[in-house]
């Protein structure tokens, strides 16, 4: 099977060298095997997405010589697809409405010594999961709300059909989830056991958007037939959640290639606030895109930049 990869930037700022590196890896993985390289604009964050950044992304990729296949896909045009997926999760009672504000969540975490912590910091303390049904129904009419994944309910739901799949399993005692792990294959990390519970009840649909990053990216990668997901190690943690969503929604699991990140001389991930030059700045300064792409391909980073170790 020929690989299908994608570059999926959020148009919330200008692309920098780190983006170029990621797009190039995705592009080459597909092209080296005669596969397809797709471009998807992840523009569902109404507060942060800007049309001028979309134009700039397109200009930057063309400047680099990274041509994508087919039409550009815009997540903002695919909201009904995410709503459908959310509906499946609602029907399965695998999500619940969350009425908490950021401040309320922070206050609850600060007040509780036993607040759950995941690899990416404190996770949602589960306040709205514990609301009585009547209260939930009342609030849903009155307040704006997000939808959160009930991770424990989701893992239980997945265990059930597996337990009944074969006669000998039906006779056997229920097997707890850790013995039936979800996993994915990562070209760098090997087989990774998905541990979505570590991240708590993540947001699946935001108050201000009908999907969260987690839901939209999982639905789209499957709908677009992406076979190989090439993205930075900063998104490795999210894959635990995406793997669970794939299982719940009956979607295929692609192979993953979480690559190391470009860092500056101080070892910091590239970001505008640290003064990382945008690709547009390099272009304006007369940089040769072919030289740039060839050095990135050879793993030679421009002066002052390197690839992180971990
Ligand atoms: N839109 C995400 C970002 O710009 C990347 C999504 C992904 O590659 O899964 O960080």
Short mmCIF file of C-alpha atoms and ligand atoms in Angstrom, two decimals:
data_model
loop_
_atom_site.label_atom_id
_atom_site.label_comp_id
_atom_site.label_asym_id
_atom_site.label_seq_id
_atom_site.Cartn_x
_atom_site.Cartn_y
_atom_site.Cartn_z
CA UNK A 1 0.00 0.00 0.00
CA UNK A 2 1.35 3.41 -0.90
CA UNK A 3 1.57 5.76 2.05
CA UNK A 4 -0.65 8.78 2.51
CA UNK A 5 0.77 11.46 4.78
CA UNK A 6 -0.35 14.95 5.64
CA UNK A 7 0.85 18.27 6.97
CA UNK A 8 -1.81 19.74 9.22
CA UNK A 9 -0.87 23.19 10.45
CA UNK A 10 -3.12 25.40 12.57
CA UNK A 11 -3.21 28.87 11.01
CA UNK A 12 -2.56 30.64 14.29
CA UNK A 13 0.83 32.09 13.40
CA UNK A 14 3.58 32.07 10.81
CA UNK A 15 5.43 28.88 9.93
CA UNK A 16 9.03 28.56 11.13
CA UNK A 17 11.85 26.12 10.47
CA UNK A 18 10.30 23.51 12.77
CA UNK A 19 7.20 23.43 10.59
CA UNK A 20 9.33 23.20 7.46
CA UNK A 21 11.17 20.21 8.94
CA UNK A 22 7.92 18.44 9.86
CA UNK A 23 6.28 19.13 6.50
CA UNK A 24 9.39 17.93 4.68
CA UNK A 25 9.52 14.64 6.62
CA UNK A 26 5.84 14.00 5.87
CA UNK A 27 6.28 14.97 2.22
CA UNK A 28 9.35 12.77 1.71
CA UNK A 29 7.91 9.74 3.49
CA UNK A 30 5.04 9.74 1.00
CA UNK A 31 6.93 10.77 -2.11
CA UNK A 32 9.83 8.32 -1.59
CA UNK A 33 7.32 5.48 -1.96
CA UNK A 34 5.10 7.00 -4.63
CA UNK A 35 2.43 7.93 -2.10
CA UNK A 36 0.36 11.04 -1.52
CA UNK A 37 1.08 14.09 0.62
CA UNK A 38 -1.98 16.04 1.78
CA UNK A 39 -2.40 19.52 3.20
CA UNK A 40 -5.05 20.07 5.86
CA UNK A 41 -5.62 23.43 7.48
CA UNK A 42 -6.73 22.98 11.09
CA UNK A 43 -8.74 26.16 11.38
CA UNK A 44 -11.44 25.29 13.89
CA UNK A 45 -10.19 27.58 16.64
CA UNK A 46 -12.33 30.66 15.97
CA UNK A 47 -10.35 32.83 18.36
CA UNK A 48 -6.89 32.10 16.98
CA UNK A 49 -7.18 31.09 13.30
CA UNK A 50 -6.47 33.89 10.81
CA UNK A 51 -7.04 33.83 7.01
CA UNK A 52 -3.74 35.68 6.45
CA UNK A 53 -1.88 32.80 8.10
CA UNK A 54 -3.55 30.34 5.71
CA UNK A 55 -2.31 32.32 2.72
CA UNK A 56 1.15 32.46 4.26
CA UNK A 57 1.23 28.67 4.87
CA UNK A 58 0.43 28.05 1.22
CA UNK A 59 3.10 30.53 0.07
CA UNK A 60 5.70 29.01 2.43
CA UNK A 61 5.09 25.43 1.29
CA UNK A 62 5.24 26.40 -2.36
CA UNK A 63 8.44 28.36 -1.71
CA UNK A 64 9.94 25.24 -0.12
CA UNK A 65 8.85 23.21 -3.14
CA UNK A 66 6.57 20.96 -1.09
CA UNK A 67 3.61 20.40 -3.39
CA UNK A 68 0.61 18.61 -1.91
CA UNK A 69 -1.84 16.31 -3.67
CA UNK A 70 -5.49 17.13 -4.27
CA UNK A 71 -7.49 19.94 -2.78
CA UNK A 72 -6.53 21.58 0.48
CA UNK A 73 -8.86 20.38 3.22
CA UNK A 74 -10.15 22.98 5.69
CA UNK A 75 -11.41 21.70 9.01
CA UNK A 76 -13.79 24.65 9.31
CA UNK A 77 -15.73 23.14 6.38
CA UNK A 78 -16.04 19.73 8.00
CA UNK A 79 -17.90 20.55 11.21
CA UNK A 80 -20.87 18.23 10.38
CA UNK A 81 -18.44 15.30 10.26
CA UNK A 82 -17.19 16.05 13.76
CA UNK A 83 -20.75 16.56 15.00
CA UNK A 84 -21.61 13.07 13.68
CA UNK A 85 -18.69 11.54 15.55
CA UNK A 86 -19.64 13.42 18.70
CA UNK A 87 -23.18 12.08 18.36
CA UNK A 88 -21.86 8.50 18.29
CA UNK A 89 -19.99 9.17 21.52
CA UNK A 90 -23.07 10.82 23.07
CA UNK A 91 -25.29 7.88 22.18
CA UNK A 92 -22.75 5.54 23.75
CA UNK A 93 -22.71 7.75 26.88
CA UNK A 94 -18.98 8.11 26.49
CA UNK A 95 -18.97 11.91 26.78
CA UNK A 96 -20.56 14.30 29.23
CA UNK A 97 -21.23 18.05 29.14
CA UNK A 98 -18.82 20.18 31.11
CA UNK A 99 -19.91 23.57 32.38
CA UNK A 100 -16.71 24.49 34.21
CA UNK A 101 -14.77 27.62 33.38
CA UNK A 102 -10.96 27.56 33.25
CA UNK A 103 -10.87 29.45 36.56
CA UNK A 104 -13.19 26.99 38.26
CA UNK A 105 -11.04 24.08 37.10
CA UNK A 106 -7.84 25.80 38.27
CA UNK A 107 -9.41 26.58 41.66
CA UNK A 108 -10.58 23.00 42.11
CA UNK A 109 -7.15 21.63 41.21
CA UNK A 110 -5.46 24.08 43.61
CA UNK A 111 -7.85 23.13 46.42
CA UNK A 112 -7.37 19.39 46.10
CA UNK A 113 -4.15 17.70 47.16
CA UNK A 114 -5.25 14.57 45.29
CA UNK A 115 -5.98 16.27 41.96
CA UNK A 116 -5.03 13.88 39.14
CA UNK A 117 -1.84 14.69 37.28
CA UNK A 118 -0.90 13.41 33.84
CA UNK A 119 2.31 13.72 31.84
CA UNK A 120 1.14 17.13 30.60
CA UNK A 121 0.20 18.54 34.01
CA UNK A 122 -2.96 18.39 36.09
CA UNK A 123 -5.91 16.78 34.37
CA UNK A 124 -9.56 17.67 34.68
CA UNK A 125 -10.77 16.72 38.17
CA UNK A 126 -14.02 15.21 36.88
CA UNK A 127 -16.38 17.75 38.50
CA UNK A 128 -19.09 17.59 35.83
CA UNK A 129 -18.78 13.82 35.44
CA UNK A 130 -20.21 13.53 38.94
CA UNK A 131 -23.22 15.82 38.36
CA UNK A 132 -26.59 14.21 39.03
CA UNK A 133 -28.54 13.59 35.81
CA UNK A 134 -31.29 16.11 36.71
CA UNK A 135 -28.75 18.83 37.40
CA UNK A 136 -26.99 18.05 34.14
CA UNK A 137 -30.25 18.31 32.18
CA UNK A 138 -31.06 21.63 33.80
CA UNK A 139 -27.63 23.12 33.17
CA UNK A 140 -27.51 21.96 29.57
CA UNK A 141 -30.48 24.23 28.83
CA UNK A 142 -28.97 27.19 30.65
CA UNK A 143 -25.22 27.24 30.18
CA UNK A 144 -22.72 26.97 27.38
CA UNK A 145 -20.80 23.75 27.69
CA UNK A 146 -17.99 21.69 26.31
CA UNK A 147 -18.13 17.89 25.94
CA UNK A 148 -15.54 15.76 27.69
CA UNK A 149 -14.60 12.16 27.06
CA UNK A 150 -15.45 9.91 30.01
CA UNK A 151 -12.25 7.92 29.69
CA UNK A 152 -13.14 5.26 32.24
CA UNK A 153 -16.55 4.66 30.65
CA UNK A 154 -14.85 4.52 27.24
CA UNK A 155 -12.36 1.88 28.35
CA UNK A 156 -15.15 -0.14 29.95
CA UNK A 157 -17.20 0.07 26.75
CA UNK A 158 -14.30 -1.24 24.73
CA UNK A 159 -13.67 -4.14 27.07
CA UNK A 160 -17.27 -5.38 26.78
CA UNK A 161 -17.46 -6.55 23.16
CA UNK A 162 -14.02 -8.07 23.34
CA UNK A 163 -15.00 -10.11 26.37
CA UNK A 164 -17.91 -11.60 24.46
CA UNK A 165 -16.09 -12.19 21.22
CA UNK A 166 -15.24 -15.88 21.68
CA UNK A 167 -16.90 -18.69 23.59
CA UNK A 168 -13.95 -19.35 25.88
CA UNK A 169 -13.77 -15.66 26.63
CA UNK A 170 -17.46 -15.51 27.46
CA UNK A 171 -16.87 -18.20 30.06
CA UNK A 172 -13.80 -16.54 31.46
CA UNK A 173 -13.96 -13.82 34.09
CA UNK A 174 -13.99 -10.25 32.81
CA UNK A 175 -10.51 -9.22 31.80
CA UNK A 176 -9.48 -5.83 33.05
CA UNK A 177 -8.38 -3.29 30.48
CA UNK A 178 -4.61 -3.42 31.19
CA UNK A 179 -4.56 -6.95 29.76
CA UNK A 180 -6.20 -5.87 26.55
CA UNK A 181 -4.25 -2.78 25.77
CA UNK A 182 -4.83 -0.55 22.82
CA UNK A 183 -1.57 0.17 21.10
CA UNK A 184 -0.07 1.84 18.08
CA UNK A 185 3.12 1.46 16.13
CA UNK A 186 5.57 4.30 16.19
CA UNK A 187 8.60 4.19 13.90
CA UNK A 188 10.81 5.57 16.66
CA UNK A 189 9.24 4.23 19.85
CA UNK A 190 8.09 0.83 18.51
CA UNK A 191 4.84 -0.60 19.87
CA UNK A 192 3.33 1.89 22.28
CA UNK A 193 0.58 0.91 24.71
CA UNK A 194 -2.09 3.62 24.71
CA UNK A 195 -2.73 5.01 28.17
CA UNK A 196 -5.47 7.59 27.60
CA UNK A 197 -6.50 7.54 31.26
CA UNK A 198 -3.27 9.38 32.09
CA UNK A 199 -4.63 12.46 30.38
CA UNK A 200 -8.00 12.46 32.13
CA UNK A 201 -11.33 13.41 30.59
CA UNK A 202 -10.09 15.54 27.71
CA UNK A 203 -12.30 17.99 25.84
CA UNK A 204 -13.85 16.48 22.70
CA UNK A 205 -16.03 19.43 21.67
CA UNK A 206 -15.22 22.91 22.87
CA UNK A 207 -17.63 25.53 24.14
CA UNK A 208 -16.80 27.74 21.16
CA UNK A 209 -16.24 25.06 18.49
CA UNK A 210 -18.07 21.86 17.66
CA UNK A 211 -14.91 19.76 17.95
CA UNK A 212 -11.62 19.80 19.77
CA UNK A 213 -8.27 19.13 18.15
CA UNK A 214 -8.44 15.51 19.36
CA UNK A 215 -11.76 14.73 17.71
CA UNK A 216 -11.19 16.64 14.47
CA UNK A 217 -7.73 15.22 13.83
CA UNK A 218 -8.83 11.64 14.51
CA UNK A 219 -11.89 11.88 12.29
CA UNK A 220 -10.02 13.60 9.47
CA UNK A 221 -6.99 11.33 9.40
CA UNK A 222 -9.34 8.37 8.99
CA UNK A 223 -11.63 10.10 6.49
CA UNK A 224 -8.68 11.16 4.36
CA UNK A 225 -7.12 7.69 4.42
CA UNK A 226 -3.92 8.87 6.08
CA UNK A 227 -1.74 5.79 6.59
CA UNK A 228 1.28 7.46 8.21
CA UNK A 229 1.12 10.35 10.62
CA UNK A 230 4.32 12.36 10.70
CA UNK A 231 4.37 14.99 13.42
CA UNK A 232 6.52 16.33 16.22
CA UNK A 233 7.20 14.61 19.51
CA UNK A 234 5.26 17.40 21.22
CA UNK A 235 2.10 15.62 20.03
CA UNK A 236 3.14 12.14 21.18
CA UNK A 237 0.92 12.41 24.28
CA UNK A 238 -2.14 13.25 22.19
CA UNK A 239 -1.81 9.93 20.35
CA UNK A 240 -2.89 8.09 23.52
CA UNK A 241 -6.22 9.91 23.24
CA UNK A 242 -6.46 9.56 19.46
CA UNK A 243 -5.92 5.80 19.70
CA UNK A 244 -8.83 5.53 22.12
CA UNK A 245 -11.06 7.64 19.87
CA UNK A 246 -10.17 5.45 16.89
CA UNK A 247 -11.27 2.38 18.83
CA UNK A 248 -14.52 4.01 19.98
CA UNK A 249 -15.42 5.29 16.51
CA UNK A 250 -14.33 2.13 14.67
CA UNK A 251 -11.60 3.93 12.72
CA UNK A 252 -8.35 2.48 11.41
CA UNK A 253 -5.11 3.18 13.26
CA UNK A 254 -2.38 4.66 11.08
CA UNK A 255 1.34 4.23 11.71
CA UNK A 256 2.94 7.09 13.62
CA UNK A 257 6.26 8.82 13.14
CA UNK A 258 6.77 11.28 15.98
CA UNK A 259 9.93 13.10 15.04
CA UNK A 260 12.34 15.01 17.20
CA UNK A 261 11.88 18.75 17.40
CA UNK A 262 14.06 21.55 16.19
CA UNK A 263 15.50 23.58 19.05
CA UNK A 264 17.45 26.82 19.18
CA UNK A 265 20.92 27.38 20.65
CA UNK A 266 19.39 27.48 24.16
CA UNK A 267 17.68 24.14 23.58
CA UNK A 268 14.23 25.73 23.36
CA UNK A 269 11.57 24.56 20.94
CA UNK A 270 11.16 27.01 18.12
CA UNK A 271 8.48 29.57 18.81
CA UNK A 272 7.77 33.10 17.76
CA UNK A 273 8.16 34.33 21.33
CA UNK A 274 11.74 33.07 21.38
CA UNK A 275 12.52 34.98 18.20
CA UNK A 276 12.54 31.98 15.83
CA UNK A 277 12.58 33.42 12.31
CA UNK A 278 9.47 32.75 10.27
CA UNK A 279 9.95 31.10 6.88
CA UNK A 280 8.65 34.34 5.39
CA UNK A 281 11.56 36.20 7.04
CA UNK A 282 14.06 33.73 5.55
CA UNK A 283 12.44 34.19 2.16
CA UNK A 284 12.58 37.98 2.48
CA UNK A 285 16.24 37.74 3.48
CA UNK A 286 16.95 35.93 0.20
CA UNK A 287 17.49 32.40 1.58
CA UNK A 288 17.64 29.70 -1.08
CA UNK A 289 14.78 27.27 -0.41
CA UNK A 290 16.51 24.40 -2.25
CA UNK A 291 19.61 24.70 -0.07
CA UNK A 292 17.44 24.90 3.02
CA UNK A 293 15.41 21.81 2.11
CA UNK A 294 18.52 19.84 1.14
CA UNK A 295 20.25 20.64 4.43
CA UNK A 296 17.15 19.73 6.43
CA UNK A 297 17.01 16.45 4.49
CA UNK A 298 20.60 15.69 5.40
CA UNK A 299 19.81 16.50 9.03
CA UNK A 300 22.00 19.61 8.87
CA UNK A 301 20.21 22.38 10.64
CA UNK A 302 20.88 26.04 9.90
CA UNK A 303 23.42 27.67 12.25
CA UNK A 304 22.02 28.09 15.74
CA UNK A 305 19.52 25.22 15.44
CA UNK A 306 19.66 21.53 16.17
CA UNK A 307 17.36 18.56 16.57
CA UNK A 308 16.40 17.78 20.18
CA UNK A 309 17.61 14.56 21.76
CA UNK A 310 14.36 13.41 23.25
N1 LIG B 1 -2.63 21.32 13.91
C1 LIG B 1 -1.61 20.82 14.78
C2 LIG B 1 -0.55 21.86 15.00
O1 LIG B 1 -0.41 22.77 14.19
C3 LIG B 1 -0.92 19.57 14.28
C4 LIG B 1 -1.84 18.44 14.17
C5 LIG B 1 -1.21 17.10 13.92
O2 LIG B 1 -0.20 17.01 13.21
O3 LIG B 1 -1.76 16.13 14.40
O4 LIG B 1 0.16 21.78 15.97
#
